[in-house]
Coordinates of C-alpha atoms in Angstrom, one line a residue:
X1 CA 56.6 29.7 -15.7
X2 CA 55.0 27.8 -18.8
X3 CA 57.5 25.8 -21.1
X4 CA 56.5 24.1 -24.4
X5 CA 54.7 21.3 -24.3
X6 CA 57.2 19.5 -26.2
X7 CA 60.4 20.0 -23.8
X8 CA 57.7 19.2 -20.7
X9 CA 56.7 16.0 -22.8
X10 CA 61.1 15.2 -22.8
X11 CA 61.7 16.5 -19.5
X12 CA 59.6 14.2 -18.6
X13 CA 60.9 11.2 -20.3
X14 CA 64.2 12.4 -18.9
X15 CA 63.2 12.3 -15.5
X16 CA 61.4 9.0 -15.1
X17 CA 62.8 6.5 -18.0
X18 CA 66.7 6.8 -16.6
X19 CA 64.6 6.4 -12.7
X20 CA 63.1 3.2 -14.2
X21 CA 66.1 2.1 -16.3
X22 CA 67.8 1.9 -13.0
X23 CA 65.3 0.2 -11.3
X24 CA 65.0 -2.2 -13.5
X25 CA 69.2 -3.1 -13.9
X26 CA 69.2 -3.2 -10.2
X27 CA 66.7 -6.2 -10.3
X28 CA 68.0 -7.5 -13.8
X29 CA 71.5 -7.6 -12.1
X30 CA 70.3 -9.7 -8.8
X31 CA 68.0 -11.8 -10.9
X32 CA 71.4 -12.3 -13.5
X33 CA 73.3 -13.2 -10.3
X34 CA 70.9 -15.4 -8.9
X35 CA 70.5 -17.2 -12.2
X36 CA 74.4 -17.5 -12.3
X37 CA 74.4 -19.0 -8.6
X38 CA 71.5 -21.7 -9.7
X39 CA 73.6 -22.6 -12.8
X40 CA 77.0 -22.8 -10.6
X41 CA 75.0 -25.3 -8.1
X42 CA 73.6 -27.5 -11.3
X43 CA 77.5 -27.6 -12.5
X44 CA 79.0 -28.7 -9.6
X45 CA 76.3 -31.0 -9.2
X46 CA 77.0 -32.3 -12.3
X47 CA 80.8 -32.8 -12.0
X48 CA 79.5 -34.3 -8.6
X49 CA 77.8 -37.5 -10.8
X50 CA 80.6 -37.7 -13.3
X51 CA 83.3 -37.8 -10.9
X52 CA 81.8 -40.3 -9.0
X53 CA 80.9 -42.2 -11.7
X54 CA 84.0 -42.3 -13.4
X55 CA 85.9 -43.2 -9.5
X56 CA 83.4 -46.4 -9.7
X57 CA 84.0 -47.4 -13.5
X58 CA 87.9 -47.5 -12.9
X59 CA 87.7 -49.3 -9.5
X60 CA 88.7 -46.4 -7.7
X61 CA 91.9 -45.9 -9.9
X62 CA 90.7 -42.4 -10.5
X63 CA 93.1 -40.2 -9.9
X64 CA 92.3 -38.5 -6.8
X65 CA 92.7 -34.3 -7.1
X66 CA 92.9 -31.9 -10.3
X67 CA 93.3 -28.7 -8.7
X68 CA 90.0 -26.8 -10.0
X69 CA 88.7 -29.6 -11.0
X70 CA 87.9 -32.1 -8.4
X71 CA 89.3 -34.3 -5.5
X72 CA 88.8 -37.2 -4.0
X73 CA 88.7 -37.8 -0.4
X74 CA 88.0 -40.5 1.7
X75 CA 86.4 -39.5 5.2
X76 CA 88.2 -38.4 7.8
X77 CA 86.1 -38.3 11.2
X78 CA 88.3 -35.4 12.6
X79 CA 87.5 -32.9 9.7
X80 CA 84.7 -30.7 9.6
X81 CA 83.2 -30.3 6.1
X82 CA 80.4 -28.7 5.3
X83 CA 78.1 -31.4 2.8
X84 CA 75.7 -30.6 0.2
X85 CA 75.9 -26.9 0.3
X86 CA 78.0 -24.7 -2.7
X87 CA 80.8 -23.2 -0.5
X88 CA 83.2 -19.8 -1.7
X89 CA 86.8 -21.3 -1.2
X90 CA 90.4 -20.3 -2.7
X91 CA 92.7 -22.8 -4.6
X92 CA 96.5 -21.6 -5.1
X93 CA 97.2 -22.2 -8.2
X94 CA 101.3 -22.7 -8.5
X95 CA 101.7 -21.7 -12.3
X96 CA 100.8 -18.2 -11.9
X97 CA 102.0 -17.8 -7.8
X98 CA 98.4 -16.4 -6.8
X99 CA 95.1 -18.0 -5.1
X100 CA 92.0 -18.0 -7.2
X101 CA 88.5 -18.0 -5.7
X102 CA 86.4 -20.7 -6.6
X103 CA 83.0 -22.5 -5.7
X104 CA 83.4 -25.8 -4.2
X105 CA 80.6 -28.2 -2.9
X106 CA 81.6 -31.5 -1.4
X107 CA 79.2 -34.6 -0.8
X108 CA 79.9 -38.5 0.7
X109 CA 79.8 -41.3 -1.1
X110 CA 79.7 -45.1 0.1
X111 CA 81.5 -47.8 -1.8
X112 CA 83.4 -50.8 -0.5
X113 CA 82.0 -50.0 2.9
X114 CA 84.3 -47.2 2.7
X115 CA 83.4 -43.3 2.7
X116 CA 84.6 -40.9 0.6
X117 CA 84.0 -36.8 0.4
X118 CA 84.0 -36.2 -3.4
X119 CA 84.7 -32.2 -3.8
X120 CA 84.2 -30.4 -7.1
X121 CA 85.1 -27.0 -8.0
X122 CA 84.2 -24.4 -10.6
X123 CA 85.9 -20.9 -11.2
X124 CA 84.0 -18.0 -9.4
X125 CA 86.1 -15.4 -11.2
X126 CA 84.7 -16.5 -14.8
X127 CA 80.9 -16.7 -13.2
X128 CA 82.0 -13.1 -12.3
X129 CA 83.1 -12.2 -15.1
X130 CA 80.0 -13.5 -17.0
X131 CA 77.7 -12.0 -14.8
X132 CA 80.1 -8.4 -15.4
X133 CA 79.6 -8.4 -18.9
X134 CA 76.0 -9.3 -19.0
X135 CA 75.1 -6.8 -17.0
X136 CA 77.4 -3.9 -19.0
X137 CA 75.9 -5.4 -22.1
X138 CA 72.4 -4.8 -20.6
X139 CA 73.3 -1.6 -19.6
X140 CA 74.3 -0.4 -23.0
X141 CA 70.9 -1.7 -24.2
X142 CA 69.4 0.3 -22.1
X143 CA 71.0 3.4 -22.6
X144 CA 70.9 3.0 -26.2
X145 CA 66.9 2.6 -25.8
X146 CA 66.8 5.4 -23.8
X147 CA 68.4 8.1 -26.1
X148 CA 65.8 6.1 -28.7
X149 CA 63.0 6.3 -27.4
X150 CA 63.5 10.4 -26.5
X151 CA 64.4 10.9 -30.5
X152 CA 61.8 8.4 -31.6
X153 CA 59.4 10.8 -28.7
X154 CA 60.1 13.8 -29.8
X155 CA 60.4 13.1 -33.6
X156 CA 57.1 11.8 -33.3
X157 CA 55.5 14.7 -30.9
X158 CA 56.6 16.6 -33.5
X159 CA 54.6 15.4 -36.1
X160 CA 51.9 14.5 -34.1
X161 CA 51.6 17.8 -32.8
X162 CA 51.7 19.7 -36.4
X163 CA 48.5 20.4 -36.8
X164 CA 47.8 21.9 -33.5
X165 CA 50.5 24.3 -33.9
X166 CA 49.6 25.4 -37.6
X167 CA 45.8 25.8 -36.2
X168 CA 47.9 28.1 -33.4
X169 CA 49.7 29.9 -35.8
X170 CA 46.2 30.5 -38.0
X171 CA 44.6 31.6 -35.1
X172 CA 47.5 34.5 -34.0
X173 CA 47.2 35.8 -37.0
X174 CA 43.4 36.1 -37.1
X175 CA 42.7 39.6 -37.2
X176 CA 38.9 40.2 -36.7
X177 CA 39.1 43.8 -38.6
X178 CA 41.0 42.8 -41.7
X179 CA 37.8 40.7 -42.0
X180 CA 39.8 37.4 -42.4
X181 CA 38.3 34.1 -42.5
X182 CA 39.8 31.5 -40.2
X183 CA 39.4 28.0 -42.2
X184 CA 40.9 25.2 -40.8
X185 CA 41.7 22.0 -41.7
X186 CA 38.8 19.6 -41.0
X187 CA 40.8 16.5 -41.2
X188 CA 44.0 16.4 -39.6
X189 CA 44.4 12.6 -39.2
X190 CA 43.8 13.1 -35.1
X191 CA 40.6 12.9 -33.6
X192 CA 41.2 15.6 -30.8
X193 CA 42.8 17.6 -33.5
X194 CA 39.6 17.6 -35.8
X195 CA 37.7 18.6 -33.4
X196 CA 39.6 21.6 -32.1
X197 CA 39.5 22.4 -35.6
X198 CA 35.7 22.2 -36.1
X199 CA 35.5 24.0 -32.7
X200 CA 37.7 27.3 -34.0
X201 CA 36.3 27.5 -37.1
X202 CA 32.4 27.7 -35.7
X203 CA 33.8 30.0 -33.0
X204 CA 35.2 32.4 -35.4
X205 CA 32.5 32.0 -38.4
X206 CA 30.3 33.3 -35.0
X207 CA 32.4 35.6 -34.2
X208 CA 33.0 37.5 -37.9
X209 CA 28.8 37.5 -38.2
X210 CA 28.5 39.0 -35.3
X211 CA 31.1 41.9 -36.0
X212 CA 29.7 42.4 -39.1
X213 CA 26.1 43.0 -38.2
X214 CA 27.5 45.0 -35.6
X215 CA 29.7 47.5 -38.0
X216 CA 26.6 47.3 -40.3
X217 CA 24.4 48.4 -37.6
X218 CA 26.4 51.1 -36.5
X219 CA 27.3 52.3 -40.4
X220 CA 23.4 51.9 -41.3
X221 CA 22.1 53.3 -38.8
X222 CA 24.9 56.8 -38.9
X223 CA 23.9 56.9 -42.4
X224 CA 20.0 57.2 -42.4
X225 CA 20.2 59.4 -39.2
X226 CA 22.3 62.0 -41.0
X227 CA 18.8 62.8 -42.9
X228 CA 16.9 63.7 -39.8
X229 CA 19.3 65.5 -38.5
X230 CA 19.7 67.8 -42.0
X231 CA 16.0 68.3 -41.3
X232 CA 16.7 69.2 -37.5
X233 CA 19.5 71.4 -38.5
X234 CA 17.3 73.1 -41.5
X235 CA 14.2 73.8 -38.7
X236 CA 16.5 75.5 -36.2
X237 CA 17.5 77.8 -38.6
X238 CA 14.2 78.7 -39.6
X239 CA 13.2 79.1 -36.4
X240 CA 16.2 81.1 -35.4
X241 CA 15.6 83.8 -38.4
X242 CA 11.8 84.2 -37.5
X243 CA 11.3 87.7 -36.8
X244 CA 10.2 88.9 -33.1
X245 CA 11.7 85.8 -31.2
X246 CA 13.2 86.5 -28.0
X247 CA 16.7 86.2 -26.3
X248 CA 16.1 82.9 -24.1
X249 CA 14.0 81.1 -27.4
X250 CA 17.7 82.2 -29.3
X251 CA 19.9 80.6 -26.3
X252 CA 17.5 77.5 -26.0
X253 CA 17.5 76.8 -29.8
X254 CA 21.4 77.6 -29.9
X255 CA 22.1 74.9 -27.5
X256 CA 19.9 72.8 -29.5
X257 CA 21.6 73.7 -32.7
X258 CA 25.3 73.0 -30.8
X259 CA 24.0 69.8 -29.7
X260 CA 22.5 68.6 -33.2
X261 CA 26.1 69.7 -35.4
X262 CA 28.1 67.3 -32.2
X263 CA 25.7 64.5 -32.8
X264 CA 25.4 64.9 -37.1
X265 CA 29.6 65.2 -36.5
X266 CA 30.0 62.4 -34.4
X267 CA 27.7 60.2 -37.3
X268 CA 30.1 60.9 -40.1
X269 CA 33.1 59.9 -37.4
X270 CA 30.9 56.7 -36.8
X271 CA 30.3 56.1 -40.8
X272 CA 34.2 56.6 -41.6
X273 CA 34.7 54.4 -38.5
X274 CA 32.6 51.9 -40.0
X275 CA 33.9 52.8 -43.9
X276 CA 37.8 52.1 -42.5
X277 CA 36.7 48.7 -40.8
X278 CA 35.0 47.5 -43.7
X279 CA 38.1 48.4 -46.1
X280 CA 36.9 50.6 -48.0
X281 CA 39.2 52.7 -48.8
X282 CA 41.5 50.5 -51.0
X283 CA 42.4 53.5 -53.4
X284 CA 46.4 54.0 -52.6
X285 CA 49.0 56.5 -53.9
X286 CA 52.2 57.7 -53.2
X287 CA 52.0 60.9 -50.3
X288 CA 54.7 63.0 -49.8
X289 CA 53.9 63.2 -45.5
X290 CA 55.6 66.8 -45.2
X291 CA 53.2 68.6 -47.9
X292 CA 50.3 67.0 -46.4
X293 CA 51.3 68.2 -43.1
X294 CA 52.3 72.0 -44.3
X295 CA 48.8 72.3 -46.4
X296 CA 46.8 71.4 -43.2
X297 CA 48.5 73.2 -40.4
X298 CA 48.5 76.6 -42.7
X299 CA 44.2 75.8 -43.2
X300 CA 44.0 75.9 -39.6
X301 CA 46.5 78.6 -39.2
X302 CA 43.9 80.7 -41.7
X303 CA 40.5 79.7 -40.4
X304 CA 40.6 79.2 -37.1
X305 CA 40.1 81.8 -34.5
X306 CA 42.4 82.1 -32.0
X307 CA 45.0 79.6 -33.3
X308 CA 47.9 78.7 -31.0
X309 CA 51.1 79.6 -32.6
X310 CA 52.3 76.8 -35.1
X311 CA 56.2 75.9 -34.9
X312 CA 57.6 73.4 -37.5
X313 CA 61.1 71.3 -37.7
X314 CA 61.4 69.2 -40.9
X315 CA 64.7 67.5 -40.8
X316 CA 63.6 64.5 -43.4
X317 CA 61.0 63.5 -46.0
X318 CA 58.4 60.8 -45.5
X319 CA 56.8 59.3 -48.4
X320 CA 53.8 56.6 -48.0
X321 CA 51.6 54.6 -50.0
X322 CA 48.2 55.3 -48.6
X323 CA 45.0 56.4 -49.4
X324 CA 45.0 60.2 -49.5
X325 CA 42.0 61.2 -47.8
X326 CA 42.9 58.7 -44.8
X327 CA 46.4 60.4 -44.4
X328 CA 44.8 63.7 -44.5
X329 CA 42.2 62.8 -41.6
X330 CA 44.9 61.1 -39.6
X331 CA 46.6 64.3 -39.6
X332 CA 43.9 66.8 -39.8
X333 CA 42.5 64.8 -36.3
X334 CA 45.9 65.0 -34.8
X335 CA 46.9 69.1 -35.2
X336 CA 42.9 69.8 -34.4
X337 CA 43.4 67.8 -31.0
X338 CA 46.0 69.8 -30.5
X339 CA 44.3 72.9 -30.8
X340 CA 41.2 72.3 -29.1
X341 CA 43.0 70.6 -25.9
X342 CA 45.5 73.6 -25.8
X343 CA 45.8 76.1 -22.9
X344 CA 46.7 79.8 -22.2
X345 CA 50.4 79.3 -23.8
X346 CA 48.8 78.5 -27.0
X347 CA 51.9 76.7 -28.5
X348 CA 52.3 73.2 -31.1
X349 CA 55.2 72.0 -32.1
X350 CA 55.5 69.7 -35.7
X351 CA 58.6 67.9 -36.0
X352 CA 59.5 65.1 -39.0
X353 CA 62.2 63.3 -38.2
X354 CA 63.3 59.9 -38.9
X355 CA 60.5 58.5 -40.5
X356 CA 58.1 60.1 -37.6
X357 CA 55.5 63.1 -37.1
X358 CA 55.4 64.3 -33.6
X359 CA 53.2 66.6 -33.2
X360 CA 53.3 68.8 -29.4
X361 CA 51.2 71.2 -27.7
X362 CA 51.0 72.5 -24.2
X363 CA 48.2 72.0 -22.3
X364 CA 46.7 70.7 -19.1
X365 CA 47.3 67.2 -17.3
X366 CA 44.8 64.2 -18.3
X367 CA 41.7 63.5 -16.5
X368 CA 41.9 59.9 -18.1
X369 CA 43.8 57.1 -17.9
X370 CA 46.5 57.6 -21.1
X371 CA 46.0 53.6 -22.1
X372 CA 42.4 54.5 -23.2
X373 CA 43.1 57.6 -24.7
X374 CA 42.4 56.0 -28.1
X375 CA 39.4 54.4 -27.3
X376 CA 36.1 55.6 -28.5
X377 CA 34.6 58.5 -26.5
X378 CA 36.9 58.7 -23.9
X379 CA 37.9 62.5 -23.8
X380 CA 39.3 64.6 -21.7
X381 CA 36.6 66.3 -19.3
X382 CA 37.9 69.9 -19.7
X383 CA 36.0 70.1 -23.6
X384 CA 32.9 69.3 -23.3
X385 CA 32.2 69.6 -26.9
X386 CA 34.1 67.2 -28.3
X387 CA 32.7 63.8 -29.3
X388 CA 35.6 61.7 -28.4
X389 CA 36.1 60.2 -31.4
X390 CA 39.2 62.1 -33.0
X391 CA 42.0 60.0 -31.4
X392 CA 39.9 57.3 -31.7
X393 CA 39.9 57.2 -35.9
X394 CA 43.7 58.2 -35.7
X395 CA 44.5 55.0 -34.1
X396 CA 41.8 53.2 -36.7
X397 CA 44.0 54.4 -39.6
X398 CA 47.3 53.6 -38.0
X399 CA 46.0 50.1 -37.5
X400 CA 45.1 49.9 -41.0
X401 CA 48.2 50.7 -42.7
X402 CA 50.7 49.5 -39.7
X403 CA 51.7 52.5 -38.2
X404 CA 53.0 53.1 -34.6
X405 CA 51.6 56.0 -32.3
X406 CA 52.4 57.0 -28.8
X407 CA 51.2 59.5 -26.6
X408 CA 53.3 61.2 -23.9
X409 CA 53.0 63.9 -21.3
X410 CA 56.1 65.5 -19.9
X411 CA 56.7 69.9 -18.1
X412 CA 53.0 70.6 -19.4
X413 CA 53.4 69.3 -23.2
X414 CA 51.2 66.8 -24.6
X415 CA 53.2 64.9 -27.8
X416 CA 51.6 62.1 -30.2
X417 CA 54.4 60.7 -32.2
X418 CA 53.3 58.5 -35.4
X419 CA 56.1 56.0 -37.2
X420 CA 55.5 55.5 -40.5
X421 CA 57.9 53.1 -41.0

């Protein structure tokens, strides 16, 4: 599963800085002790010379023990002490009735041929307590550069990061048949970002000439072939009124005739294609939906042969702003599919309801997938006059104005629903 890369970027810091953190107050904290230990060792030693020193200047007057302190000692062959090295010990310490640990190290000392075990002692409960609120202290720091350094992080991803998410947002909402132009910032203040930048905007400046020549292509070249084909169309018919022709000449020329009226139809789908793509049908006015609707199904009620029988339910009234003539294909398209994929029942169906034209008719299954039913020339395979461009142009000028459409096939009825709103 993909996450922003902005809470991966913190997850991350999350993850590894406390890991590291700890590492590091685990070593801080033996270093801090072993530092503390040294520093204990140069104390005693310390008290060590000024003990002695001060014994010698007073003759040996010195008093001999301060408990905590020092003491004075002189050697006695039957004791075991342990020279030179700092020692953990306990002193009890009458005043407050408890025994206190402390750090004691004990060395001899000659004078007037005599020996003497001078002992000096420091507290280990304040070294501890030093080395305890150090280490908290250090702690603290840490934590408090921890929840820094993921604000300062993301704070600064954030900004960093800007102009790669406005050129994201620019790019979703590039739409290559509105005709847009994509122009991006050249200069971002990032180096990576600049050149994204440069890359998109070449991409898409590609990418809109290459459309265009395409839709000019196809608009040029379904305009000057609706000429020849007027020609075509006007040769047939003299050639089907000369006198003394026979029945197979009639039939050939007839399929020929068919055949030149799909193509010359499927050029004028092509050029409105082409007309709608290019926007060129900017004219817009307010349509009352339900006239539209009634005007067009009662022309095909009239003129065509054989019409299936037409059933209406208008509960409400739509009203868009639209180009006229687009609204009139969209529909015109829709009820004629209707008719022409229809079956033996010979029924349709025109509802207006909340904001929505369905439009139903009964008729055989789908030889084709129903997610490409609005692509260009798919059709069904049972008419095999059609040019397969009918639903295509419906979903052109739904596109254009925003509209949803759905197609659905459920107990032998075929329904294309269109939301206006």
């Amino acid at each position: 599963m993909s996450s922003p890369l902005l809470q991966r970027h913190t997850k991350l810091l999350l993850i590894w800085l406390p890991f590291i953190l700890i590492i590091s107050s685990v070593v801080f904290y033996f270093v801090l002790k072993r530092h503390a230990h040294h520093a204990e060792e140069k104390y005693l030693l310390l008290k060590q010379q000024n003990v002695w020193n001060s014994f010698m200047a007073t003759s040996g007057t010195l008093e001999k023990r301060i408990t905590g302190e020092y003491s004075i000692e002189e050697k006695n062959i039957a004791t075991e002490i342990v020279l030179n090295i700092p020692q953990d010990t306990v002193l009890f310490y009458a005043m407050e009735d408890k025994k206190l640990p402390f750090k004691v190290l004990t060395k001899e000392y000659q004078w007037n041929n005599g020996s003497y075990h001078v002992s000096t002692y420091i507290s280990s409960t304040e070294t501890a307590h030093l080395i305890a609120k150090v280490f908290v202290s250090e702690a603290i720091i840490l934590l408090v550069l921890l929840i820094t350094i993921v604000i300062i992080s993301r704070k600064s991803s954030v900004r960093l990061w800007q102009p790669f998410f406005l050129s994201i947002n620019a790019a979703e909402k590039f739409d290559l048949n509105s005709n847009n132009e994509l122009q991006l910032p050249s200069l971002t203040g990032t180096t990576e970002f600049d050149r994204l930048n440069e890359a998109l905007n070449k991409l898409v400046e590609n990418v809109n000439k290459a459309y265009r020549n395409q839709k000019q292509f196809v608009e040029n070249a379904s305009h000057e072939s609706q000429t020849p084909l007027a020609i075509i169309r006007a040769k047939l018919e003299l050639l089907i009124n000369q006198p003394n022709i026979e029945e197979k000449e009639a039939l050939l020329l007839g399929d020929i005739t068919n055949a030149t009226n799909r193509l010359s139809e499927m050029n004028k789908t092509l050029l409105l294609l082409a007309k709608i793509e290019n926007n060129q049908f900017p004219e817009t006015e307010s349509i009352n939906v339900n006239n539209i609707v009634q005007e067009i199904s009662e022309d095909f009620v009239a003129y065509v042969d054989d019409c299936p029988r037409m059933t209406s339910s208008i509960i409400d009234n739509i009203m868009v702003t639209a180009n006229r003539t687009l609204i009139e294909i969209l529909i015109s398209n829709i009820i004629n599919n209707a008719i022409v994929h229809n079956n033996e029942k010979k029924e349709i169906k025109i509802t207006i309801k909340d904001s929505k034209l369905k439009i139903e008719n009964t008729g055989n299954p789908l030889l084709v997938d129903t997610e490409v039913l609005f692509e260009r020339f798919r059709k069904n395979t049972y008419q095999k006059n059609t040019t397969g461009l009918g639903l295509a142009l419906v979903k052109q000028i739904c596109q254009l104005y925003g509209y949803n459409i759905e197609y659905n096939y459920k107990n032998d009825w075929h329904s294309v629903e269109i939301c206006f709103s």
